[in-house]
Structure formats: structure tokens, C-alpha cells
Amino acid sequence: MDIYHGSIVYSKSKDELAQFTDSYIAVENGVVEGIYPVLPEKFAGAAVTDFGNGVIIPAFSDLHVHAPQYPQRGIAMDALLYDWLHGYTFPLESKYADPEFAKTVYDAFVDDMIAHGTMHAVVFGTIHSEATGYLIERMENAGLHAYVGKVNMDMESPDYLCETAEDSLRLTEEFLERYMGNRTAKPILTPRFAPTCTFELMKGLGKLGQKYQVGVQTHLVESRWEAEESVRLYPECGCDTGIYEHAGLLGNGPVVGAHFIFPKEDDIRILKKYGGYAVQCPDSTLNIIAGIMQTGTLMDRGVNLGFGSDIAGGANLGVYSQVSRSVQLSKLKEFYEPDGNRTISFAEAFWIGTKHSGELFGKVGSLERGYQFDALVIDGLADPFHELTPAELVERFCYLGETGHIRARYLAGREI
Ligand code: GUN
Ligand code: FE
């Protein structure tokens, strides 16, 4: 039994934070056993790690991040999506044909993700199997909960970063067979987005999804250009999300659609039907995409939501920064388009970034009894001149926190 003393904050429900001051959290075999204001008799003699005024919170989940774009953080941020992809991102991703380059970057990426308090993630690799294999193995060995995908793209892509549908499907099946048995870092199908995938490829991926019962991640109605281009290419599917449904890619496992900024009614209906997650990437939205997700409306309509750092569309790996940015963006959305939009509360945003998105991976994202103890200890944000509640300290962390404010990190009860 491991006992930790300090303040404790987690999401009790969608819009309510639970907070405890001067309390104890007991962890048994990496799983939360309970929270106590006074240490019970049964734990007398157990070692207590004292974090004083530090606040123990659940670790975050990043539902959309491109590991290979880690070296591109904060560069070319004045371009829009199409130019950004073709001018910067695609040339960088082609370098992952070299496994040695990939190893250096992926080691740094995984370490930095953990430093930022993210213990669960849905991750894009590149089209390259060996490099993406290294990434998924690295995350599995670290014990991180993840879905990691070898990217598929077989049209409208530069020659140096384009596959044939046949090769793409063969390599993807090999990738699935190799990593299906992983314990925490699992494979996921990853068609980049409709504009770079033939329907032959999409349908082939749908068959693999059904055969191996694996889910799909992609970019969905991300920009006006992408939403229009998808329907122009596949008019018979009606909408962007409809393409994935027609291809048989939905309903085989987790469905994770990044951005979801310009959905038609049918996109929402289909995503909901399969319990898919719409992932807001607030920093990325500000940098390369001209639009704001209708977070409050989608939440009220029962669409599952998560946050993504979308490195390198976003430059910041901290999901805690995306929590606060999401609140800011929801205010802008309501200010400019008051009809049908509402500001979300901090409690709602924190719930999205921890407990709700954690559901995708299992019992993670909360500190209630039975949850895996994936936790952070936040410190160094208190004022000497007035007292803040633990929940206020957590809110402050999401607005002005840096990795230096994370004093300790736990994954399945182990300090890392
Ligand atoms: N759409 C297709 N590819 C990408 C990508 O790499 N990043 C972002 N943000 N959007 C995309
Ligand atoms: Fe992305």
C-alpha cells in the first residue's frame, strides 16, 4: 500500500470538481483504494509520501498528436493548412524513412510528453512502418496507454510521401499483426484524411478494421477546404464522416476524429452513432485553421469530446494548456456567434481533458476508487498573500502552468 498526503482534485462529474485539502490517497497495486481526511487505523505503519500543499490530480490524455512533427513545433505558424502541410510538414515526415532519425525524435517526444503530464495518447506516426513500430514499442515499454497508427496516404501527396493502396494495406496489416497483442500501446488505423486517401484504400482499411476489430483515427471536417474537398471527392457519401462509415471503418473500435470544426448534421449523427470522439485542438485551431469547434453545443448534444495538442499544428505538448484555451475559445465563439453557442466552464474543460477522454483507454483519468493511479502533483502556484482552494490552484495551473510546476508524476502507481 502506498499513501500520499496533500490536496486532491479530480472530476466527480461532467461539471463538478471534487476537492480535498490535507487528505490521504491510498494506492494499492497501482490502483486508487480510497481518499481519507484522516489516515485509517488499517494503514498505520504504511509509509506516507507527504506533498504538503501540493495538489494531486489525474494525468491528462492527448487525443490527437503527431509524434513525427515534434521537431516542427513553433515553426511556419503563419501558414494555413494546405501550404503548411506541403511546404513544411510533408518534407519533414519523409525523413522518417530513416529509422535512426525516427529513434532520436521519438525518444525525445515520449520523454517530453511525460514531462508535460500526459500519460495517455492517440498518436499519428508516418507512413513508415519501422519508424512507427519503434514509436509504439517505446510507448508500450513505458507503460503508457496509447493508440498509435501507421499513417495511410495514397493520393494527392508528394511522390516522396505517397504509397500505393496495395503497399499501404499490406504494411498496415503487418503492423496490426505485430502489435495487436500489446498491453497498453495498441495499434489504430490512421488514414490521414479523406483528401489523401483513395476509396480503394479506405475500403481496404475498413476490411482490416473489421477483421482485427481495431478502431480509426483521422482528421474530420477540419477546415472548410477539407470538408468541401472530401464531399467533392466522395459525393455519394454525403459528408466527411460518411466516407468512413461507407468504407466500414466505424464500429470496430475507438473512433477519433480530430478538429470536427465544420460538421454537417450528418457528421454529428454518424459520429454519435459510433460513440466517436471529436477532438478539439485549441492551439492548432489558432495557428493553422480558421475556425472554432462548437464545444458546448456538441457536449450538450452528447458527442464525446477530447483535447489534442496536435503537435505541430499546436506548439505546446501540455494538454493542461489546451484545457484553458478551450474555455477561451468557447467564449470567443459565443461572443462572435451567440446563436447556439455557449461558454464552457473550467470544470467541464478539465473533465474533457482527464476523466472523459480517459474513458477511451480504460479506468484512467480520475482519482476515484478503482482508477489506475496515473497522477501528477502540482506545486509552486500558491500566493503568499491570499489562500486559493485546490480547485483554484488547478485552474491556475491550466492557465499559467509549466512543466516545472509538476513536482511528481505517477504511472500505474510508479513514480516516473
Ligand atoms: N490534416 C491532414 N494532415 C494533417 C496534419 O498533419 N496536421 C493537421 N493539423 N491537420 C492535418
Ligand atoms: Fe493533426
Short mmCIF file of C-alpha atoms and ligand atoms in Angstrom, two decimals:
data_model
loop_
_atom_site.label_atom_id
_atom_site.label_comp_id
_atom_site.label_asym_id
_atom_site.label_seq_id
_atom_site.Cartn_x
_atom_site.Cartn_y
_atom_site.Cartn_z
CA MET A 1 0.00 0.00 0.00
CA ASP A 2 1.33 3.46 -0.94
CA ILE A 3 -0.07 6.51 0.79
CA TYR A 4 0.24 10.10 -0.47
CA HIS A 5 -0.68 13.18 1.51
CA GLY A 6 -1.67 16.56 0.07
CA SER A 7 -4.62 18.23 -1.62
CA ILE A 8 -6.53 16.18 -4.19
CA VAL A 9 -8.67 17.29 -7.15
CA TYR A 10 -10.50 15.27 -9.80
CA SER A 11 -13.70 15.46 -11.85
CA LYS A 12 -16.61 14.00 -9.96
CA SER A 13 -18.95 14.53 -12.89
CA LYS A 14 -19.09 16.48 -16.14
CA ASP A 15 -19.43 19.83 -14.39
CA GLU A 16 -18.30 19.23 -10.82
CA LEU A 17 -14.81 19.02 -9.38
CA ALA A 18 -14.18 17.03 -6.21
CA GLN A 19 -11.57 18.66 -3.97
CA PHE A 20 -9.91 17.62 -0.71
CA THR A 21 -7.44 19.53 1.44
CA ASP A 22 -4.95 17.96 3.85
CA SER A 23 -6.01 14.42 2.87
CA TYR A 24 -4.58 11.00 2.12
CA ILE A 25 -4.90 8.93 -1.03
CA ALA A 26 -4.20 5.21 -0.71
CA VAL A 27 -2.93 3.29 -3.74
CA GLU A 28 -2.80 -0.49 -3.93
CA ASN A 29 -1.06 -2.30 -6.81
CA GLY A 30 -1.17 0.89 -8.87
CA VAL A 31 -4.90 1.42 -8.34
CA VAL A 32 -6.62 4.00 -6.11
CA GLU A 33 -8.02 2.36 -2.98
CA GLY A 34 -9.58 5.44 -1.41
CA ILE A 35 -9.24 9.02 -0.19
CA TYR A 36 -9.29 9.78 3.55
CA PRO A 37 -9.32 13.02 5.58
CA VAL A 38 -7.62 11.09 8.41
CA LEU A 39 -5.37 8.11 7.83
CA PRO A 40 -7.38 5.00 8.88
CA GLU A 41 -6.08 2.62 11.51
CA LYS A 42 -5.63 -0.17 8.93
CA PHE A 43 -2.87 1.84 7.25
CA ALA A 44 -0.92 2.55 10.45
CA GLY A 45 2.70 1.75 9.75
CA ALA A 46 2.43 2.30 5.96
CA ALA A 47 4.94 4.80 4.56
CA VAL A 48 3.38 8.18 3.70
CA THR A 49 4.78 10.41 0.97
CA ASP A 50 3.96 13.96 2.00
CA PHE A 51 3.37 16.55 -0.71
CA GLY A 52 2.29 19.23 1.78
CA ASN A 53 0.27 21.85 -0.10
CA GLY A 54 0.87 20.13 -3.44
CA VAL A 55 -2.26 19.18 -5.39
CA ILE A 56 -2.60 15.61 -6.66
CA ILE A 57 -4.58 15.46 -9.92
CA PRO A 58 -5.17 12.81 -12.61
CA ALA A 59 -2.74 12.75 -15.55
CA PHE A 60 -4.03 14.10 -18.87
CA SER A 61 -4.99 12.42 -22.16
CA ASP A 62 -3.89 13.83 -25.54
CA LEU A 63 -6.34 12.54 -28.14
CA HIS A 64 -4.57 13.95 -31.20
CA VAL A 65 -0.84 14.36 -31.63
CA HIS A 66 1.65 13.83 -34.48
CA ALA A 67 4.84 12.45 -32.93
CA PRO A 68 6.90 12.95 -36.15
CA GLN A 69 6.05 16.65 -36.18
CA TYR A 70 7.75 17.19 -32.82
CA PRO A 71 10.76 18.92 -34.48
CA GLN A 72 8.37 21.35 -36.19
CA ARG A 73 6.93 22.91 -33.02
CA GLY A 74 6.53 26.66 -33.34
CA ILE A 75 7.72 26.85 -36.95
CA ALA A 76 5.83 28.08 -40.04
CA MET A 77 2.91 29.11 -37.88
CA ASP A 78 1.88 31.87 -40.29
CA ALA A 79 0.76 29.41 -42.99
CA LEU A 80 -2.69 27.88 -43.46
CA LEU A 81 -3.30 24.12 -43.54
CA TYR A 82 -2.63 23.25 -47.19
CA ASP A 83 0.55 25.34 -47.50
CA TRP A 84 1.71 24.28 -44.07
CA LEU A 85 1.37 20.60 -44.97
CA HIS A 86 3.01 20.82 -48.38
CA GLY A 87 5.65 23.40 -47.53
CA TYR A 88 6.84 22.06 -44.17
CA THR A 89 5.13 19.00 -42.72
CA PHE A 90 5.35 16.56 -45.62
CA PRO A 91 9.10 17.19 -46.23
CA LEU A 92 9.74 16.62 -42.51
CA GLU A 93 7.66 13.43 -42.37
CA SER A 94 9.61 11.97 -45.31
CA LYS A 95 12.71 11.91 -43.10
CA TYR A 96 11.20 9.07 -41.05
CA ALA A 97 12.21 6.66 -43.79
CA ASP A 98 15.44 6.77 -41.76
CA PRO A 99 14.87 4.72 -38.57
CA GLU A 100 17.82 6.36 -36.82
CA PHE A 101 16.32 9.82 -37.27
CA ALA A 102 12.99 8.46 -36.03
CA LYS A 103 14.52 6.99 -32.87
CA THR A 104 16.15 10.23 -31.83
CA VAL A 105 12.95 12.21 -32.27
CA TYR A 106 10.58 9.62 -30.80
CA ASP A 107 12.72 9.20 -27.66
CA ALA A 108 12.63 12.95 -27.11
CA PHE A 109 8.91 13.15 -27.92
CA VAL A 110 7.87 10.45 -25.44
CA ASP A 111 10.04 11.90 -22.67
CA ASP A 112 8.63 15.38 -23.24
CA MET A 113 5.06 14.12 -23.34
CA ILE A 114 5.52 12.51 -19.93
CA ALA A 115 7.22 15.69 -18.67
CA HIS A 116 4.06 17.57 -19.66
CA GLY A 117 1.90 15.22 -17.60
CA THR A 118 0.31 13.27 -20.47
CA MET A 119 0.10 9.52 -19.81
CA HIS A 120 -2.49 8.53 -22.43
CA ALA A 121 -2.47 9.49 -26.08
CA VAL A 122 -3.82 8.82 -29.56
CA VAL A 123 -0.85 9.27 -31.84
CA PHE A 124 -0.10 9.63 -35.55
CA GLY A 125 3.16 8.19 -36.86
CA THR A 126 4.10 8.47 -40.53
CA ILE A 127 3.65 6.10 -43.48
CA HIS A 128 6.86 4.35 -42.42
CA SER A 129 6.36 1.00 -40.63
CA GLU A 130 9.74 0.65 -38.99
CA ALA A 131 9.77 4.15 -37.51
CA THR A 132 6.17 3.86 -36.31
CA GLY A 133 6.97 0.43 -34.89
CA TYR A 134 9.72 1.98 -32.82
CA LEU A 135 7.28 4.60 -31.52
CA ILE A 136 4.62 2.10 -30.43
CA GLU A 137 7.24 -0.14 -28.79
CA ARG A 138 8.68 2.85 -26.94
CA MET A 139 5.24 3.76 -25.59
CA GLU A 140 4.42 0.15 -24.71
CA ASN A 141 7.71 -0.25 -22.84
CA ALA A 142 7.00 2.94 -20.91
CA GLY A 143 3.58 1.53 -19.93
CA LEU A 144 1.74 4.49 -21.48
CA HIS A 145 -1.85 3.91 -22.59
CA ALA A 146 -1.89 4.75 -26.28
CA TYR A 147 -3.32 4.14 -29.71
CA VAL A 148 -0.61 4.55 -32.32
CA GLY A 149 -1.09 4.47 -36.09
CA LYS A 150 1.00 3.97 -39.18
CA VAL A 151 -0.36 6.68 -41.49
CA ASN A 152 -2.04 5.79 -44.80
CA MET A 153 -1.95 8.18 -47.79
CA ASP A 154 -2.07 7.13 -51.44
CA MET A 155 -3.10 10.19 -53.45
CA GLU A 156 -2.68 13.96 -53.66
CA SER A 157 0.54 13.58 -51.70
CA PRO A 158 4.08 14.33 -52.88
CA ASP A 159 5.96 11.41 -54.50
CA TYR A 160 8.35 11.23 -51.58
CA LEU A 161 5.48 10.65 -49.11
CA CYS A 162 2.95 8.56 -51.01
CA GLU A 163 2.13 4.83 -51.07
CA THR A 164 0.15 2.61 -53.43
CA ALA A 165 -3.09 1.35 -51.88
CA GLU A 166 -1.72 -2.18 -52.10
CA ASP A 167 1.53 -1.45 -50.23
CA SER A 168 -0.27 0.69 -47.70
CA LEU A 169 -2.73 -2.11 -46.86
CA ARG A 170 -0.05 -4.79 -46.70
CA LEU A 171 2.17 -2.76 -44.38
CA THR A 172 -0.81 -1.81 -42.21
CA GLU A 173 -1.88 -5.43 -41.79
CA GLU A 174 1.68 -6.38 -40.80
CA PHE A 175 1.67 -3.52 -38.29
CA LEU A 176 -1.62 -4.70 -36.78
CA GLU A 177 -0.50 -8.33 -36.53
CA ARG A 178 2.73 -7.33 -34.89
CA TYR A 179 1.30 -5.04 -32.21
CA MET A 180 -2.28 -6.28 -31.63
CA GLY A 181 -1.15 -8.16 -28.54
CA ASN A 182 0.37 -5.12 -26.84
CA ARG A 183 -0.67 -4.47 -23.27
CA THR A 184 -1.08 -0.68 -23.17
CA ALA A 185 0.01 0.84 -26.52
CA LYS A 186 -2.28 -0.56 -29.21
CA PRO A 187 -2.37 -0.06 -32.97
CA ILE A 188 -5.12 2.01 -34.64
CA LEU A 189 -5.93 2.58 -38.31
CA THR A 190 -4.79 6.02 -39.46
CA PRO A 191 -5.96 7.22 -42.88
CA ARG A 192 -4.50 10.75 -42.84
CA PHE A 193 -7.69 12.41 -44.06
CA ALA A 194 -10.08 11.91 -46.97
CA PRO A 195 -8.23 14.23 -49.41
CA THR A 196 -5.14 11.97 -49.39
CA CYS A 197 -6.85 8.55 -49.49
CA THR A 198 -8.44 6.70 -52.42
CA PHE A 199 -11.67 4.88 -51.74
CA GLU A 200 -9.91 1.63 -52.59
CA LEU A 201 -7.55 2.30 -49.68
CA MET A 202 -10.36 3.37 -47.33
CA LYS A 203 -12.38 0.24 -48.11
CA GLY A 204 -9.33 -1.97 -47.62
CA LEU A 205 -8.71 -0.34 -44.25
CA GLY A 206 -12.38 -0.90 -43.36
CA LYS A 207 -11.90 -4.63 -44.04
CA LEU A 208 -8.81 -4.69 -41.81
CA GLY A 209 -10.72 -2.83 -39.10
CA GLN A 210 -13.45 -5.46 -39.18
CA LYS A 211 -11.04 -8.40 -39.36
CA TYR A 212 -8.87 -7.28 -36.44
CA GLN A 213 -11.51 -5.24 -34.55
CA VAL A 214 -9.37 -2.09 -34.43
CA GLY A 215 -10.56 1.49 -34.47
CA VAL A 216 -9.65 4.51 -36.56
CA GLN A 217 -8.18 7.98 -36.07
CA THR A 218 -8.23 10.70 -38.69
CA HIS A 219 -8.86 14.41 -39.31
CA LEU A 220 -12.61 15.14 -39.66
CA VAL A 221 -14.19 18.31 -41.07
CA GLU A 222 -11.08 20.12 -40.02
CA SER A 223 -11.17 23.15 -42.29
CA ARG A 224 -13.67 24.49 -44.84
CA TRP A 225 -11.28 23.38 -47.56
CA GLU A 226 -11.03 19.82 -46.20
CA ALA A 227 -14.79 19.48 -45.60
CA GLU A 228 -15.59 20.65 -49.14
CA GLU A 229 -12.80 18.64 -50.77
CA SER A 230 -13.95 15.43 -49.06
CA VAL A 231 -17.52 15.79 -50.31
CA ARG A 232 -16.31 16.79 -53.80
CA LEU A 233 -14.22 13.60 -53.95
CA TYR A 234 -16.88 11.32 -52.47
CA PRO A 235 -20.28 12.94 -53.15
CA GLU A 236 -22.13 9.63 -52.68
CA CYS A 237 -21.05 9.56 -49.00
CA GLY A 238 -22.84 12.84 -48.21
CA CYS A 239 -20.39 14.14 -45.65
CA ASP A 240 -16.81 13.66 -44.43
CA THR A 241 -17.73 11.24 -41.61
CA GLY A 242 -19.97 9.36 -44.07
CA ILE A 243 -16.88 8.38 -46.08
CA TYR A 244 -15.53 6.42 -43.12
CA GLU A 245 -18.92 4.83 -42.47
CA HIS A 246 -19.26 3.78 -46.13
CA ALA A 247 -15.75 2.29 -46.01
CA GLY A 248 -16.65 0.15 -42.97
CA LEU A 249 -14.14 1.94 -40.76
CA LEU A 250 -16.56 2.81 -37.93
CA GLY A 251 -17.78 0.48 -35.20
CA ASN A 252 -14.69 -1.76 -34.97
CA GLY A 253 -13.02 0.02 -32.04
CA PRO A 254 -12.38 3.59 -30.90
CA VAL A 255 -13.28 6.32 -33.41
CA VAL A 256 -11.24 9.50 -33.02
CA GLY A 257 -11.85 12.48 -35.31
CA ALA A 258 -9.56 15.46 -34.90
CA HIS A 259 -10.92 19.01 -35.12
CA PHE A 260 -14.57 18.49 -36.12
CA ILE A 261 -14.98 22.22 -36.70
CA PHE A 262 -17.30 22.27 -39.72
CA PRO A 263 -19.67 19.29 -39.22
CA LYS A 264 -22.89 18.91 -41.15
CA GLU A 265 -25.85 17.49 -39.27
CA ASP A 266 -24.98 14.07 -40.74
CA ASP A 267 -21.40 14.23 -39.45
CA ILE A 268 -22.74 14.69 -35.93
CA ARG A 269 -25.34 11.96 -36.33
CA ILE A 270 -22.80 9.43 -37.61
CA LEU A 271 -20.09 10.26 -35.06
CA LYS A 272 -22.63 9.90 -32.23
CA LYS A 273 -23.94 6.63 -33.62
CA TYR A 274 -20.48 5.05 -33.20
CA GLY A 275 -19.59 6.76 -29.92
CA GLY A 276 -16.75 8.54 -31.69
CA TYR A 277 -14.69 11.27 -30.07
CA ALA A 278 -14.49 14.74 -31.61
CA VAL A 279 -11.13 16.16 -30.61
CA GLN A 280 -10.68 19.86 -30.17
CA CYS A 281 -7.10 21.07 -30.71
CA PRO A 282 -7.30 24.65 -29.46
CA ASP A 283 -3.73 25.83 -30.16
CA SER A 284 -3.70 24.18 -33.58
CA THR A 285 -7.02 25.82 -34.38
CA LEU A 286 -5.49 29.18 -33.60
CA ASN A 287 -2.41 28.53 -35.71
CA ILE A 288 -3.38 26.83 -38.93
CA ILE A 289 -7.14 26.54 -39.12
CA ALA A 290 -9.68 29.32 -39.38
CA GLY A 291 -12.46 28.02 -37.19
CA ILE A 292 -13.59 27.18 -33.66
CA MET A 293 -15.26 23.96 -32.60
CA GLN A 294 -18.76 24.27 -31.12
CA THR A 295 -17.59 22.61 -27.93
CA GLY A 296 -20.53 23.50 -25.68
CA THR A 297 -23.13 22.59 -28.29
CA LEU A 298 -21.50 19.26 -29.13
CA MET A 299 -21.19 18.42 -25.43
CA ASP A 300 -24.87 19.26 -24.85
CA ARG A 301 -25.79 17.04 -27.78
CA GLY A 302 -23.95 14.08 -26.26
CA VAL A 303 -20.95 13.92 -28.60
CA ASN A 304 -17.85 12.52 -26.88
CA LEU A 305 -15.06 15.10 -26.69
CA GLY A 306 -11.33 15.23 -26.06
CA PHE A 307 -8.42 17.61 -26.44
CA GLY A 308 -5.39 17.29 -28.67
CA SER A 309 -2.09 19.12 -28.69
CA ASP A 310 -1.95 18.37 -32.44
CA ILE A 311 1.80 18.87 -32.43
CA ALA A 312 2.90 20.61 -34.63
CA GLY A 313 -0.29 22.43 -35.58
CA GLY A 314 -0.12 23.32 -31.89
CA ALA A 315 3.30 24.07 -30.45
CA ASN A 316 2.59 23.08 -26.85
CA LEU A 317 2.55 19.47 -25.60
CA GLY A 318 0.69 20.36 -22.40
CA VAL A 319 -2.94 19.23 -22.51
CA TYR A 320 -3.46 21.43 -19.43
CA SER A 321 -2.88 24.45 -21.70
CA GLN A 322 -5.49 23.11 -24.12
CA VAL A 323 -7.97 22.89 -21.23
CA SER A 324 -7.73 26.63 -20.59
CA ARG A 325 -7.52 27.53 -24.28
CA SER A 326 -10.75 25.62 -24.88
CA VAL A 327 -12.55 27.78 -22.33
CA GLN A 328 -11.12 30.89 -24.04
CA LEU A 329 -12.18 29.70 -27.50
CA SER A 330 -15.69 28.87 -26.32
CA LYS A 331 -16.02 32.48 -25.10
CA LEU A 332 -14.85 33.84 -28.44
CA LYS A 333 -17.27 31.52 -30.23
CA GLU A 334 -20.17 32.74 -28.10
CA PHE A 335 -19.09 36.35 -28.46
CA TYR A 336 -18.97 36.27 -32.26
CA GLU A 337 -21.75 33.73 -32.83
CA PRO A 338 -24.08 33.92 -29.81
CA ASP A 339 -26.74 31.86 -31.59
CA GLY A 340 -26.42 28.27 -30.43
CA ASN A 341 -23.03 28.61 -28.75
CA ARG A 342 -22.13 28.79 -25.11
CA THR A 343 -19.07 29.29 -22.97
CA ILE A 344 -17.90 26.11 -21.27
CA SER A 345 -16.88 26.10 -17.61
CA PHE A 346 -13.40 25.27 -16.34
CA ALA A 347 -14.84 22.19 -14.63
CA GLU A 348 -16.24 20.96 -17.96
CA ALA A 349 -12.94 21.56 -19.75
CA PHE A 350 -10.96 19.75 -17.04
CA TRP A 351 -13.40 16.83 -17.23
CA ILE A 352 -12.89 16.63 -21.01
CA GLY A 353 -9.10 16.62 -20.65
CA THR A 354 -8.98 13.99 -17.88
CA LYS A 355 -11.90 11.75 -16.94
CA HIS A 356 -13.95 11.87 -20.14
CA SER A 357 -11.11 11.40 -22.61
CA GLY A 358 -9.54 8.85 -20.26
CA GLU A 359 -12.55 6.56 -20.85
CA LEU A 360 -11.08 5.77 -24.25
CA PHE A 361 -8.22 3.91 -22.56
CA GLY A 362 -9.91 2.21 -19.59
CA LYS A 363 -10.04 3.17 -15.91
CA VAL A 364 -7.80 6.24 -16.13
CA GLY A 365 -8.35 10.00 -15.80
CA SER A 366 -9.83 10.13 -12.29
CA LEU A 367 -8.68 9.51 -8.73
CA GLU A 368 -11.83 7.74 -7.62
CA ARG A 369 -11.54 4.27 -6.14
CA GLY A 370 -10.74 1.67 -8.82
CA TYR A 371 -8.93 4.04 -11.20
CA GLN A 372 -5.32 3.45 -12.17
CA PHE A 373 -3.12 5.88 -10.24
CA ASP A 374 -1.86 7.93 -13.20
CA ALA A 375 -1.33 11.20 -11.40
CA LEU A 376 0.55 14.48 -11.21
CA VAL A 377 1.49 16.56 -8.21
CA ILE A 378 1.12 20.27 -8.92
CA ASP A 379 3.06 22.74 -6.82
CA GLY A 380 4.54 26.24 -6.75
CA LEU A 381 1.42 28.15 -7.79
CA ALA A 382 0.14 29.36 -4.41
CA ASP A 383 0.18 33.04 -3.31
CA PRO A 384 1.69 34.15 -0.02
CA PHE A 385 -0.98 36.87 0.33
CA HIS A 386 -4.24 35.01 -0.15
CA GLU A 387 -5.35 31.42 0.00
CA LEU A 388 -6.60 29.56 -3.03
CA THR A 389 -8.67 26.38 -2.95
CA PRO A 390 -7.12 23.25 -4.51
CA ALA A 391 -9.51 23.58 -7.47
CA GLU A 392 -8.40 27.20 -7.99
CA LEU A 393 -4.76 26.09 -7.96
CA VAL A 394 -5.54 23.53 -10.65
CA GLU A 395 -7.30 26.17 -12.75
CA ARG A 396 -4.29 28.46 -12.35
CA PHE A 397 -2.01 25.60 -13.40
CA CYS A 398 -4.00 25.17 -16.61
CA TYR A 399 -3.63 28.89 -17.40
CA LEU A 400 -0.03 29.60 -16.42
CA GLY A 401 1.49 26.26 -15.51
CA GLU A 402 4.71 24.91 -16.95
CA THR A 403 6.37 21.51 -16.63
CA GLY A 404 8.33 22.89 -13.66
CA HIS A 405 5.09 23.08 -11.69
CA ILE A 406 4.69 19.31 -11.95
CA ARG A 407 6.60 18.13 -8.93
CA ALA A 408 5.97 14.40 -9.35
CA ARG A 409 4.44 12.07 -11.96
CA TYR A 410 2.94 8.62 -11.38
CA LEU A 411 2.04 5.99 -13.94
CA ALA A 412 0.16 2.93 -12.65
CA GLY A 413 1.35 3.85 -9.17
CA ARG A 414 5.01 4.03 -10.13
CA GLU A 415 6.86 7.35 -9.92
CA ILE A 416 8.44 8.30 -13.24
N1 GUN B 1 -4.67 17.29 -41.93
C1 GUN B 1 -4.01 16.35 -42.61
N2 GUN B 1 -2.79 16.15 -42.12
C2 GUN B 1 -2.67 16.98 -41.08
C3 GUN B 1 -1.62 17.24 -40.15
O1 GUN B 1 -0.54 16.66 -40.19
N3 GUN B 1 -1.89 18.15 -39.20
C4 GUN B 1 -3.08 18.80 -39.13
N4 GUN B 1 -3.28 19.65 -38.15
N5 GUN B 1 -4.04 18.61 -39.99
C5 GUN B 1 -3.85 17.70 -40.96
FE FE B 2 -3.45 16.73 -36.82
#
